Structure formats: C-alpha cells, structure tokens
XYZ file of C-alpha atoms in Angstrom:
666
model
C 0.000 0.000 0.000
C 1.335 3.460 -0.942
C 2.507 5.667 1.899
C 0.058 8.632 1.802
C 2.842 11.061 2.710
C 4.664 10.065 -0.489
C 1.633 10.580 -2.699
C 1.951 13.146 -5.492
C -1.794 13.875 -5.289
C -2.741 17.532 -5.142
C -3.972 17.283 -1.539
C -2.773 15.238 1.456
C -4.875 12.220 2.397
C -5.188 13.385 6.004
C -7.543 10.552 7.024
C -5.091 7.917 5.805
C -1.911 9.285 7.409
C -0.836 7.077 10.315
C 2.097 7.404 12.753
C 3.929 4.506 11.077
C 3.965 6.431 7.779
C 5.970 9.341 9.171
C 9.499 7.952 9.525
C 9.811 6.136 6.166
C 8.213 8.951 4.188
C 10.092 11.852 5.766
C 13.362 9.901 5.638
C 12.888 9.278 1.900
C 11.871 12.881 1.181
C 14.783 14.274 3.214
C 17.174 12.098 1.196
C 15.686 13.444 -2.046
C 15.971 17.013 -0.767
C 19.592 16.427 0.264
C 20.369 15.001 -3.190
C 18.813 18.107 -4.749
C 20.897 20.351 -2.503
C 24.061 18.449 -3.447
C 23.167 18.860 -7.128
C 22.420 22.570 -6.741
C 25.794 23.408 -5.183
C 27.948 21.522 -7.724
C 30.368 23.899 -9.467
C 29.025 22.836 -12.876
C 25.411 23.712 -11.915
C 24.711 27.115 -13.493
C 24.152 30.043 -11.115
C 20.797 30.640 -12.739
C 17.481 31.366 -10.999
C 15.370 28.914 -13.013
C 17.959 26.140 -12.724
C 18.213 26.450 -8.944
C 14.422 26.567 -8.602
C 13.966 23.479 -10.783
C 16.508 21.467 -8.797
C 15.989 22.712 -5.269
C 12.434 24.042 -4.909
C 10.862 20.938 -6.433
C 12.406 18.586 -3.857
C 12.234 20.829 -0.799
C 8.639 21.879 -1.487
C 7.522 18.240 -1.654
C 9.327 17.421 1.572
C 7.927 20.545 3.256
C 4.363 19.721 2.213
C 4.573 16.247 3.747
C 6.169 17.532 6.950
C 3.543 20.293 7.179
C 0.813 17.646 6.993
C 2.389 15.714 9.868
C 2.868 18.882 11.905
C -0.732 19.913 11.337
C -2.060 16.570 12.505
C 0.227 16.813 15.524
C -1.506 20.126 16.387
C -5.142 19.164 15.734
C -5.362 15.369 16.169
C -2.630 14.570 18.679
C -2.159 10.983 19.866
C 0.760 9.461 21.808
C 1.844 7.481 18.726
C 1.683 10.458 16.373
C 3.519 12.662 18.849
C 6.268 10.045 19.155
C 6.547 9.741 15.372
C 6.676 13.523 14.913
C 9.286 14.032 17.625
C 11.399 11.171 16.264
C 11.799 12.956 12.926
C 11.963 16.552 14.201
C 15.775 16.491 14.741
C 16.429 15.242 11.190
C 14.128 17.838 9.610
C 15.673 20.596 11.725
C 19.186 19.419 10.872
C 18.455 19.522 7.147
C 16.825 22.960 7.159
C 19.621 24.364 9.344
C 22.322 22.889 7.081
C 20.643 24.212 3.935
C 20.184 27.671 5.453
C 23.860 27.820 6.364
C 25.273 26.151 3.233
C 28.191 28.307 2.067
C 28.176 26.969 -1.488
C 24.444 27.606 -1.883
C 24.890 31.075 -0.374
C 27.558 31.737 -3.005
C 25.204 30.520 -5.761
C 22.474 32.911 -4.668
C 24.904 35.836 -4.541
C 26.122 34.881 -8.014
C 22.533 34.792 -9.313
C 21.879 38.224 -7.807
C 25.033 39.649 -9.378
C 24.441 38.133 -12.822
C 20.660 38.251 -13.150
C 19.373 40.553 -10.408
C 18.513 43.638 -12.481
C 16.835 41.549 -15.223
C 14.588 39.545 -12.896
C 11.025 40.573 -12.094
C 10.487 42.462 -8.787
C 9.199 39.371 -6.953
C 12.338 37.384 -7.778
C 14.581 40.301 -6.886
C 12.820 40.523 -3.507
C 13.139 36.768 -3.000
C 16.884 36.855 -3.678
C 17.331 39.836 -1.365
C 15.484 37.983 1.403
C 17.387 34.744 0.731
C 20.793 36.417 0.991
C 19.754 38.149 4.231
C 18.406 34.866 5.624
C 21.607 32.987 4.770
C 23.500 35.418 7.000
C 20.889 35.074 9.780
C 21.088 31.285 9.401
C 24.817 31.160 10.064
C 26.122 30.786 6.501
C 29.091 33.024 7.339
C 30.029 31.092 10.494
C 33.027 28.763 10.511
C 34.300 25.799 12.518
C 33.035 25.413 16.077
C 30.691 28.410 15.746
C 28.944 26.778 12.792
C 28.591 23.478 14.645
C 27.284 25.211 17.755
C 24.748 27.180 15.697
C 23.394 23.941 14.198
C 23.184 22.339 17.656
C 21.268 25.356 18.956
C 18.697 25.043 16.167
C 18.121 21.365 16.851
C 17.789 21.819 20.607
C 15.541 24.878 20.201
C 13.161 22.989 17.908
C 12.980 20.166 20.439
C 12.300 22.557 23.341
C 9.631 24.540 21.496
C 7.783 21.350 20.585
C 8.083 20.248 24.209
C 6.700 23.596 25.417
C 3.678 23.272 23.121
C 3.032 19.678 24.200
C 3.153 20.629 27.877
C 0.547 23.364 27.369
C -1.732 20.978 25.466
C -1.316 18.212 28.058
C -1.906 20.570 30.983
C -5.019 21.975 29.291
C -6.407 18.534 28.434
C -5.302 16.992 31.738
C -7.380 19.112 34.123
C -11.070 18.715 34.840
C -13.480 19.238 37.694
C -16.935 17.749 38.123
C -19.222 20.441 39.485
C -22.717 20.029 40.818
C -25.647 21.916 39.328
C -25.790 24.056 42.488
C -22.190 25.209 41.985
C -22.988 26.409 38.459
C -25.647 29.012 39.255
C -25.492 31.764 36.634
C -23.637 29.692 34.017
C -25.368 29.782 30.602
C -27.589 26.871 29.609
C -25.593 25.981 26.487
C -22.473 25.496 28.646
C -24.454 23.379 31.110
C -25.739 21.245 28.236
C -22.263 20.809 26.746
C -20.665 19.766 30.066
C -23.437 17.567 31.496
C -22.578 14.010 32.518
C -24.936 11.053 32.743
C -24.953 11.207 36.570
C -26.135 14.826 36.529
C -22.791 16.426 37.292
C -20.976 18.791 34.921
C -17.408 18.204 33.719
C -15.602 21.542 33.568
C -12.353 21.810 31.621
C -9.796 24.493 30.788
C -10.834 24.638 27.136
C -11.856 28.223 26.415
C -15.511 27.561 25.418
C -16.019 26.254 28.977
C -13.467 28.298 30.946
C -14.488 31.777 29.772
C -18.264 31.598 30.376
C -17.654 30.139 33.851
C -15.363 33.087 34.637
C -17.925 35.534 33.227
C -21.152 34.170 34.675
C -20.615 31.713 37.579
C -21.957 33.258 40.778
C -19.881 30.832 42.841
C -16.700 32.780 43.604
C -14.830 29.713 44.887
C -15.528 27.900 41.622
C -14.188 30.848 39.622
C -11.048 30.891 41.740
C -10.580 27.131 41.262
C -10.711 27.427 37.451
C -8.618 30.586 37.372
C -5.850 28.996 39.452
C -5.788 25.931 37.235
C -5.802 27.982 34.020
C -3.048 30.476 34.894
C -0.751 27.818 36.363
C -0.905 25.427 33.402
C 2.447 23.821 32.559
C 4.138 25.618 35.458
C 5.989 25.048 38.714
C 2.795 25.774 40.656
C 1.206 22.391 41.225
C -2.583 22.442 41.073
C -4.830 19.389 41.321
C -4.280 17.505 38.071
C -0.869 19.080 37.378
C 2.165 16.934 36.688
C 5.785 17.978 37.318
C 6.776 16.717 33.856
C 4.527 19.378 32.291
C 6.439 22.236 33.967
C 7.776 24.625 31.305
C 10.098 26.568 33.654
C 13.334 24.901 32.516
C 12.313 24.806 28.846
C 11.514 28.521 28.916
C 14.877 29.466 30.396
C 16.822 27.287 28.008
C 14.904 28.544 24.950
C 15.726 32.173 25.794
C 19.353 31.382 26.669
C 19.838 29.537 23.369
C 18.337 32.443 21.424
C 20.739 34.892 23.053
C 23.666 32.571 22.339
C 22.549 32.338 18.716
C 22.481 36.140 18.492
C 26.006 36.418 19.859
C 27.276 33.840 17.364
C 25.774 35.954 14.562
C 27.353 39.132 15.929
C 24.222 40.771 17.351
C 23.765 42.311 20.785
C 20.575 40.369 21.481
C 18.081 37.972 19.950
C 15.649 40.875 19.599
C 18.100 42.494 17.157
C 18.182 39.270 15.113
C 14.407 38.984 15.177
C 13.929 42.549 13.924
C 16.271 42.203 10.915
C 13.473 41.018 8.583
C 10.734 43.162 10.207
C 9.446 46.704 9.621
C 10.663 47.957 13.017
C 14.426 48.438 12.992
C 15.576 48.259 16.643
C 14.332 47.066 20.045
C 14.451 50.704 21.181
C 12.061 51.722 18.381
C 9.606 49.010 19.423
C 9.874 49.875 23.111
C 9.295 53.560 22.358
C 6.227 52.714 20.264
C 4.790 50.518 23.041
C 5.626 52.967 25.834
C 3.989 55.825 23.939
C 0.867 53.744 23.378
C 0.857 52.744 27.071
C 0.948 56.395 28.145
C -1.991 57.185 25.873
C -3.962 54.155 27.095
C -3.227 54.373 30.827
C -5.736 57.137 31.738
C -8.467 55.131 29.976
C -7.411 51.923 31.761
C -7.408 53.668 35.144
C -10.904 54.982 34.399
C -12.028 51.460 33.373
C -10.763 50.031 36.676
C -12.228 52.816 38.805
C -15.650 52.260 37.209
C -15.393 48.520 37.837
C -14.487 49.026 41.522
C -17.324 51.489 41.968
C -19.805 49.083 40.376
C -18.625 46.141 42.524
C -19.475 48.242 45.619
C -16.695 46.930 47.818
C -16.953 43.292 46.732
C -13.557 41.569 46.368
C -11.959 42.222 42.975
C -9.291 39.592 42.525
C -8.258 38.315 39.094
C -10.975 35.627 39.180
C -13.590 38.320 39.866
C -12.730 40.761 37.075
C -14.463 38.957 34.183
C -17.548 38.306 36.337
C -17.982 41.905 37.479
C -17.017 43.278 34.060
C -19.800 41.249 32.457
C -22.245 42.443 35.151
C -21.179 46.057 34.580
C -21.591 45.710 30.823
C -25.065 44.241 31.296
C -26.048 47.061 33.647
C -24.597 49.857 31.534
C -25.605 48.672 28.080
C -28.573 46.424 28.947
C -27.275 43.324 27.153
C -24.895 40.445 27.757
C -22.504 38.433 25.602
C -24.839 35.514 26.198
C -27.783 37.416 24.680
C -25.754 38.284 21.588
C -24.503 34.712 21.265
C -28.021 33.437 20.540
C -27.954 35.336 17.234
C -24.683 33.910 15.918
C -24.911 30.277 14.856
C -22.061 28.686 12.947
C -24.558 27.685 10.251
C -25.356 31.368 9.654
C -22.010 33.046 10.373
C -19.842 30.910 8.088
C -22.008 31.354 4.937
C -22.313 35.047 5.814
C -18.536 35.401 5.969
C -18.217 33.644 2.615
C -20.813 35.972 1.084
C -18.887 39.057 2.210
C -15.627 37.729 0.770
C -17.367 36.875 -2.506
C -18.800 40.375 -2.752
C -15.625 42.195 -1.791
C -13.017 40.240 -3.748
C -14.968 38.913 -6.738
C -14.656 35.205 -5.919
C -17.077 32.348 -5.320
C -16.707 29.899 -2.411
C -18.175 26.398 -2.599
C -17.888 23.358 -0.367
C -16.014 20.439 -1.920
C -14.804 16.968 -0.968
C -11.404 16.136 0.502
C -9.868 13.777 3.028
C -10.080 15.325 6.513
C -8.798 14.486 10.032
C -12.103 14.974 11.882
C -15.728 14.625 10.805
C -16.478 18.254 11.719
C -13.842 19.645 9.306
C -15.078 21.099 6.008
C -13.216 21.744 2.749
C -13.874 24.617 0.329
C -12.769 26.043 -3.007
C -12.322 29.651 -4.135
C -12.979 30.356 -7.787
C -12.980 33.478 -9.941
C -14.826 33.381 -13.254
C -15.051 29.609 -12.835
C -11.296 29.146 -12.454
C -9.893 27.560 -9.286
C -7.643 30.005 -7.435
C -7.373 28.458 -3.936
C -8.756 25.923 -1.452
C -9.035 25.752 2.317
C -9.922 23.484 5.247
C -12.069 24.871 8.088
C -11.731 23.263 11.551
C -13.920 25.231 13.961
C -14.418 23.285 17.190
C -12.408 22.602 20.354
C -11.654 19.003 21.297
C -9.142 16.922 23.233
C -5.861 16.501 21.356
C -6.182 19.872 19.629
C -3.846 22.753 20.438
C -5.606 25.732 22.075
C -6.084 28.987 20.154
C -6.835 29.938 16.566
C -4.465 30.072 13.605
C -3.971 29.882 9.852
C -1.420 27.506 8.374
C -0.739 26.318 4.867
C -0.811 23.037 2.990
C 0.968 24.601 0.035
C 1.627 28.006 -1.534
C 0.917 29.495 -4.946
C 3.785 28.586 -7.292
C 4.395 28.516 -11.011
C 6.387 25.288 -11.147
C 9.521 25.063 -13.311
C 7.618 22.862 -15.769
C 4.971 25.553 -16.245
C 2.232 24.016 -14.059
C 0.347 26.547 -11.898
C 0.070 25.378 -8.277
C -2.782 27.027 -6.356
C -2.565 27.789 -2.630
C -4.298 25.718 0.057
C -4.891 27.035 3.593
C -5.699 25.473 6.968
C -8.016 27.616 9.129
C -8.287 26.449 12.734
C -10.375 27.735 15.672
C -11.479 26.355 19.048
C -15.163 27.247 19.358
C -17.799 25.432 21.406
C -19.170 22.408 19.534
C -22.849 21.992 18.625
C -24.941 20.369 21.365
C -27.759 17.985 20.442
C -29.645 19.016 17.321
C -28.854 22.738 17.682
C -26.097 24.480 15.702
C -22.969 25.730 17.428
C -23.365 29.158 19.015
C -20.571 31.704 18.594
C -19.897 34.694 20.797
C -19.303 37.963 18.978
C -15.632 37.573 19.937
C -15.695 34.163 18.216
C -17.081 35.816 15.079
C -14.249 38.362 15.210
C -11.708 35.529 15.633
C -13.116 33.719 12.591
C -12.860 36.872 10.460
C -9.330 37.489 11.779
C -8.056 34.050 10.799
C -9.819 34.283 7.463
C -7.912 37.524 6.843
C -4.686 35.530 7.130
C -6.231 32.936 4.828
C -7.102 35.542 2.197
C -3.552 36.902 2.339
C -2.302 33.390 1.613
C -4.939 32.414 -0.960
C -5.484 35.562 -3.036
C -1.830 36.218 -3.856
C -0.901 36.551 -7.518
C 2.822 36.050 -6.874
C 4.223 32.879 -8.474
C 7.513 32.430 -6.615
C 7.834 30.363 -3.442
C 9.255 32.463 -0.640
C 7.324 35.628 -1.507
C 3.869 34.346 -2.478
C 1.006 34.659 0.012
C 2.197 35.433 3.528
C 5.717 34.151 2.765
C 8.298 36.896 2.966
C 5.865 39.389 4.539
C 7.424 41.253 7.453
C 6.173 39.663 10.673
C 5.006 42.999 12.091
C 2.851 43.564 9.000
C 1.462 40.051 8.581
C -1.452 40.859 10.929
C -2.654 43.731 8.690
C -5.174 41.711 6.604
C -6.374 39.691 9.611
C -7.022 42.709 11.815
C -8.502 44.559 8.848
C -11.124 41.806 8.427
C -12.217 42.168 12.073
C -13.778 45.535 11.281
C -16.553 43.942 9.228
C -17.897 42.407 12.440
C -19.006 45.862 13.615
C -20.986 46.839 10.507
C -24.796 46.760 10.641
C -25.262 45.513 7.072
C -22.715 42.760 7.655
C -24.221 41.558 10.939
C -27.616 41.335 9.284
C -26.082 38.726 6.972
C -24.280 36.898 9.763
C -27.066 36.685 12.331
C -30.163 34.580 12.858
C -31.534 33.704 16.303
C -30.953 30.056 17.158
C -34.674 29.535 17.887
C -36.561 32.059 15.739
C -34.100 32.737 12.919
C -34.660 36.489 13.364
C -31.612 38.640 12.531
C -29.876 40.746 15.179
C -32.241 43.576 16.245
C -31.086 47.135 15.604
C -31.544 48.004 19.278
C -29.157 45.225 20.337
C -26.653 46.205 17.641
C -26.675 49.815 18.878
C -25.924 48.567 22.395
C -23.036 46.478 21.052
C -21.598 49.516 19.270
C -21.955 51.598 22.447
C -20.081 48.863 24.323
C -17.473 48.260 21.586
C -14.707 50.042 23.465
C -15.805 48.807 26.894
C -12.591 48.471 28.921
C -10.456 49.109 25.816
C -7.907 50.873 28.010
C -7.455 47.746 30.144
C -7.263 45.503 27.082
C -4.712 47.742 25.372
C -2.462 47.785 28.436
C -2.737 43.994 28.662
C -1.452 43.587 25.093
C 1.316 46.109 25.740
C 2.267 44.166 28.890
C 2.718 40.965 26.869
C 4.597 42.801 24.107
C 7.018 44.599 26.422
C 7.663 41.398 28.372
C 8.530 39.614 25.130
C 10.787 42.409 23.862
C 12.661 42.871 27.152
C 13.091 39.143 27.663
C 14.776 38.893 24.252
C 16.688 42.194 24.213
C 18.457 41.892 27.585
C 20.967 39.007 27.679
C 20.761 37.103 30.942
C 17.052 37.785 31.433
C 16.331 34.055 31.300
C 17.781 33.761 34.814
C 14.558 35.196 36.227
C 11.763 35.251 33.675
C 9.193 35.987 36.384
C 11.068 39.153 37.434
C 11.070 40.448 33.853
C 7.302 40.041 33.739
C 6.799 41.465 37.231
C 8.852 44.566 36.356
C 6.822 45.158 33.181
C 3.571 44.790 35.111
C 4.754 47.249 37.761
C 5.477 49.729 34.985
C 2.394 49.457 32.755
C -0.383 47.372 34.346
C -3.181 48.766 36.490
C -4.441 45.266 37.360
C -1.659 43.170 38.903
C -2.421 39.409 38.924
C -1.718 37.252 42.006
C 1.814 36.022 42.682
C 0.916 32.447 41.709
C -0.019 33.536 38.165
C 2.283 31.843 35.631
C 0.953 33.277 32.380
C 4.386 32.980 30.746
C 4.425 29.181 31.122
C 1.683 28.885 28.483
C 2.727 31.886 26.335
C 3.103 29.666 23.269
C 3.193 32.618 20.869
C 6.749 33.506 21.910
C 8.039 30.184 23.217
C 6.622 27.867 20.549
C 4.887 29.916 17.885
C 7.284 32.185 16.008
C 6.454 35.471 17.775
C 9.685 35.716 19.824
C 10.643 39.415 20.006
C 7.685 39.901 17.692
C 4.549 39.916 19.830
C 4.455 43.715 19.463
C 3.433 42.966 15.858
C -0.227 42.803 16.913
C -0.223 46.442 18.054
C 2.096 47.564 15.226
C -0.103 45.982 12.564
C -3.228 47.247 14.334
C -2.083 50.762 13.536
C -1.779 49.778 9.854
C -5.092 47.915 9.758
C -7.041 50.702 11.464
C -5.648 53.226 8.998
C -6.405 50.896 6.068
C -9.973 50.394 7.313
C -10.448 54.167 7.556
C -10.224 54.213 3.731
C -13.289 51.937 3.647
C -15.014 54.199 6.176
C -14.335 57.177 3.928
C -15.187 55.533 0.604
C -17.818 52.935 1.590
C -17.453 49.532 3.254
C -18.443 47.699 0.067
C -17.061 50.232 -2.386
C -15.871 48.035 -5.299
C -12.951 50.321 -6.154
C -11.667 50.351 -2.560
C -11.986 46.573 -2.260
C -10.209 46.103 -5.578
C -7.401 48.429 -4.483
C -6.913 46.529 -1.209
C -6.901 43.268 -3.155
C -4.338 44.367 -5.749
C -2.052 46.494 -3.552
C -2.020 44.364 -0.374
C -3.471 40.856 -0.653
C -2.209 39.951 -4.127
C 1.285 41.349 -3.507
C 2.260 38.812 -0.837
C 5.850 39.388 0.216
C 6.991 40.489 -3.244
C 7.018 44.137 -2.156
C 7.890 45.673 1.232
C 4.816 45.981 3.456
C 5.206 49.733 3.874
C 5.157 50.114 0.077
C 2.007 47.970 -0.108
C 0.373 50.177 2.501
C 1.365 53.421 0.780
C 0.190 52.094 -2.592
C -3.219 51.372 -1.046
C -3.552 54.434 1.207
C -1.559 56.960 -0.818
C 0.498 58.064 2.198
C 2.438 56.965 5.289
C 0.411 55.327 8.115
C -0.991 57.473 10.935
C -1.961 56.493 14.493
C -5.150 58.597 14.527
C -7.493 55.876 13.255
C -6.219 53.321 15.810
C -6.856 55.670 18.739
C -10.277 56.640 17.349
C -11.319 53.025 16.764
C -10.414 52.146 20.357
C -12.145 55.148 21.885
C -8.868 56.719 22.981
C -8.659 59.643 20.581
C-alpha cells in the first residue's frame, strides 16, 4: 500500500496518514531534498534562478508539504503514537533545514545569481533573492568551525524545546477537569451546562476556552471561579494544582529557549536575539519598538485607570481579585448597556455566520466559495474552493471546534503556496483555518460569541492573504516573505466587518426564531465596543514589552518571572496574584514564532485601522476600494515591502489617529 505522505496527489490524504507512515516517508523525502541540494551546489550547476528553482524548490517543497501535513495533525489530532513519530523525525528535519540555510556553497550561488541576473529579474524574484541572501547570514552561513557546529546544535535543541513547550501546554489543558454540581454552576449559561453535562447529573468543567471563559464571566460561585482561574493560569508551570504533573512544567524549557536564542544572536554578531528577530521586520531596533509601546501605554493608561475605577465602583466593595474581574465586568456591561454576551450569542450560529462570511468575501473580492470533498482528520472539518470566473484560485480546510488533542487557540497555516512550477504548471494555494469554538450540542447548531465571530474573520484575513496572492515564486507568495510585524494587517482589517450593521444582518439569525440581530441590540453592542479598551490595550502592551525585554536583555532568562513582574509594575493597572504563571503557556513567543515579535499585533493594528479608515471614507463595500486593497495588499504577498504595499493602497504613510479613534482613545 502506498505511503500517503509520499503521494503526489494535489492534496494530502489526512484521514489515511498514520504514525507509522511518518518515519519512512520523511526519511525518503529528506534524502531526495539532500540530493537536490548536493546537485544545486555543484560547481558545474549554473548560477541561474530557473535552474536552482527546478533542482531545489521541487524537492524541498515536496518534503515541506509532507512535513507540514504531519505537523498539522500533531496540532489538531494529537495521539501518543503520532507525537512520538513527529518528535522522532523533528531532529532530522531541523538538521536539514539548518544545514541548507547555512550552506556556504548555496549562499555563493544565490549571490552569483543576484550579481548576474538581479537587475533583469522581475520584482518578486529580486525581492526573493534579497530575502534569501539576508536569511543565509541570519542562518549562520558566514560562520566557521566550532561556531557553525554550535549554531546547528542550537537550532536542533531549540526545535525540540519549542515542541516540548507546546506539548506541555496541550497536556496541561487537556489533563485538568473538575466535576461540578448543578448548584455550583448558578449563573452559568444553559448551552455550557448542556455541553458539560454528565450522565450522573454532574458537569465536567475543563480548561478549554468555550467552557473556561463563560464560567469566569457568569458563575456566581466565587470559589468555583477561583478554582478554574488557578488551574488555568498555572498550566504547565511550577505551581502544582490538582491535576498538574511535574513533567509538564515549562520553567526549565523557557529558560533554556531564551538562553539559546541569546547565544545564537552572539554567534551571529548581534547584541541580542531581539536584534536578530527585527532584521526582517518593519521595526528596525528594540528601542524603536519599546518607544512605540511605551507611547501607546501612556496614551492608554488614563483610559485603563478609568475602566478600573468604574469597575471598583460598580462592585461596591466586593472583592476584585483576578478571578472576579471577568464576572464583574460582564455584570457592569449588562447594567450599563442592557445586554450580555450571552444574549448576543443566541444570534450567531455557525450555520449562519460561516455562509455570511463567505458571502462578504465573494462580494468584496470577486470570488465564489463552494464546499467540496477532501480527506479530513475529523468529521467536523469542512473543505472549500475559491474560484474566480469559474477558475480555481485556492482551497481551504475549516476546523472550527475545540476538542481533546487539539492545540488551544486559533491560527492559519498552509498546505501549500501558490507557485508557477519550473515545468509551467500553476500550483494554487491551500490554507488550513483552525479555531477552538464550542461544539454543537444535540440538534442545535454551534453558538458563537461575537468575539468568536471576530476571531473567525481574523483568521480568514490571514487565509485571504495566503490564498489571493498573484505572486508565483515560493518564498514571496502569500504570507511568505511578509514582514512579521505587517502580517497581521489583513487579519485585523477583516475584524472591522464584524461591527458593521449591514454585515451583521447577513451573519445573524436567532438560534430559535431565525430572526436577525435587532437594531436596538446592535446599537448597544456599538456603544459597548470600546468597553474596557484601556485595560485591554495595556494587557497587550504588557505581553509585548515582556517579550521584547526578555529577548533584548541578555541574561534575562535567569529570572523570567522578574522580567514580567517589572513590566507589570510599569504598565499594568491590574496586577495578577503572585501564583499567576501566564508565561508558562505563552506559546506565541516560546513555541509559535512570535519571539521578540509579539508587538506585531499592536504595530499591525495601527496599519489595519488606517487601512480600514479608507473603507469608512469611501464605503465599506465600495468596489474600487476593495479592488485596491486586493491588488495592492493581498495579491502582492511578500513580493514588495509591506510599507510600500500600505502606501500604494492608502496613498500616504500610516498614521496612528485611526487606531486611537477606533479604540475610543482619541
């Protein structure tokens, strides 16, 4: 029987991939990629763009596609056997990619191509070569002897530790539960009660967000809220809660990850890992990022202090610990705006929101979206095609619901990128869109909070960036090659649609009556849009400054908690309890590619708010504005610098005004 990971079919056979397929397939594909690399660096191989692409991209893209499929299954359908198979091959994959990135002969070939062909190549290929040469340097291609060997060892160990960090967070999240009685759950919404009910009448509470958040928002039982809060904020940490295991503790992994990053930076001749991280980004120095964040913190602080004062006043002397804030905030919002998140949730069913989202994309970007058939890893996953004028331009998988064995959070990943293959065949992009919403219960459709709707639009923005590109060269098509602090622009841009009346009419339909969202309720939502925006802004700045300081000050790994405590003392108005170990599950920076880059969310928010203001000025569904955003931002991928994409769309440099206005802090 053919190994599905070795299939040359257009799409992976996700349902057929088994743990025993991983080692033989990846071993074979790595050998083919190594043979291609050896061929590419031979002196007699011409230093020619098309020749190198034909030899190298063909083999490495096939290997990468197979490894991506395994990695995706590891994130969304984890089993002990699959995890073992993935981890067994991770060192070999890391070793190959590190060796290729630091290959002196290949580096020389690329420089020769740039010198001989650079000016005659199209802009996308010029950009790709420029990025490749920069990345060779950042990958240690100029290192020699022991330094080169140490760099390779650091990459292998770092990959192992980051995978370990992610596994610990997943295991700690899946490994905790508490069976509560009906009496303990007074105030908790009925749909959560239905989803957690056991045959004996008890309710199994977990740390998965569709259960955790509504308990924190609505449970009248303060002791229950504290129990869940403690378990959630100490996941994968040195604080042992009921259900915790010492082997899940991320303390040592965290320290070693940061120490290895700083050592890598020193080997490359940089003062800190933050300096390395910023080389391919829009921001140029850690000081520039820190100044940006500190300025934003100063602007937001008066609003955050006002938010907190109003919350304390409303609570009328009741305790206001971290496990009380969500509860009292929801009560305050209900009292002030006469609605609750739970009321709004009844109007957003997955069966209405998803087709509504598709309709908006079809209208804005002149595409059609239809459901199609493909092999999937879970029965709830759907597969879709994007077409324009009948021609296939992209495909995507949609995996909406939380479950055991699935990594927390929401993200977009890729199966493959747009690429005009050396033989002339056009490869279309395929995306993976993953969320962790509450599953349907009984015969009713899944209910989404408005925040869930925003999350779905956000991830689909990433998907559109990947799928609507018109760039044909791997490395700069879709989101590839886009500066990390600009990659959130399309995703945050898409969030704005979730606050438009005409859009919400398409997305909403009451779970029982089918009636769309009433205007009165929408007006209350708009009035509450910036509820506690000061507190939320400071929270994001807290995470961003922690990340930047941790990676810009060598030696900070010695006391990660102190770095975070110092940042909180400087910017936070709500200080969490001393047992809080948020950093131990901060996968974005320790396992997710955002190291010294978490500030990107606020940086890109400035860009997205300013981009959206063009739609506010010209009309949300103005065809010309939508077309301009498509051609100047989404279709460009990484073939042009992000600031040039922005200026081509907006006609000027970005301004902070729209961001402050959108967040009620003008």
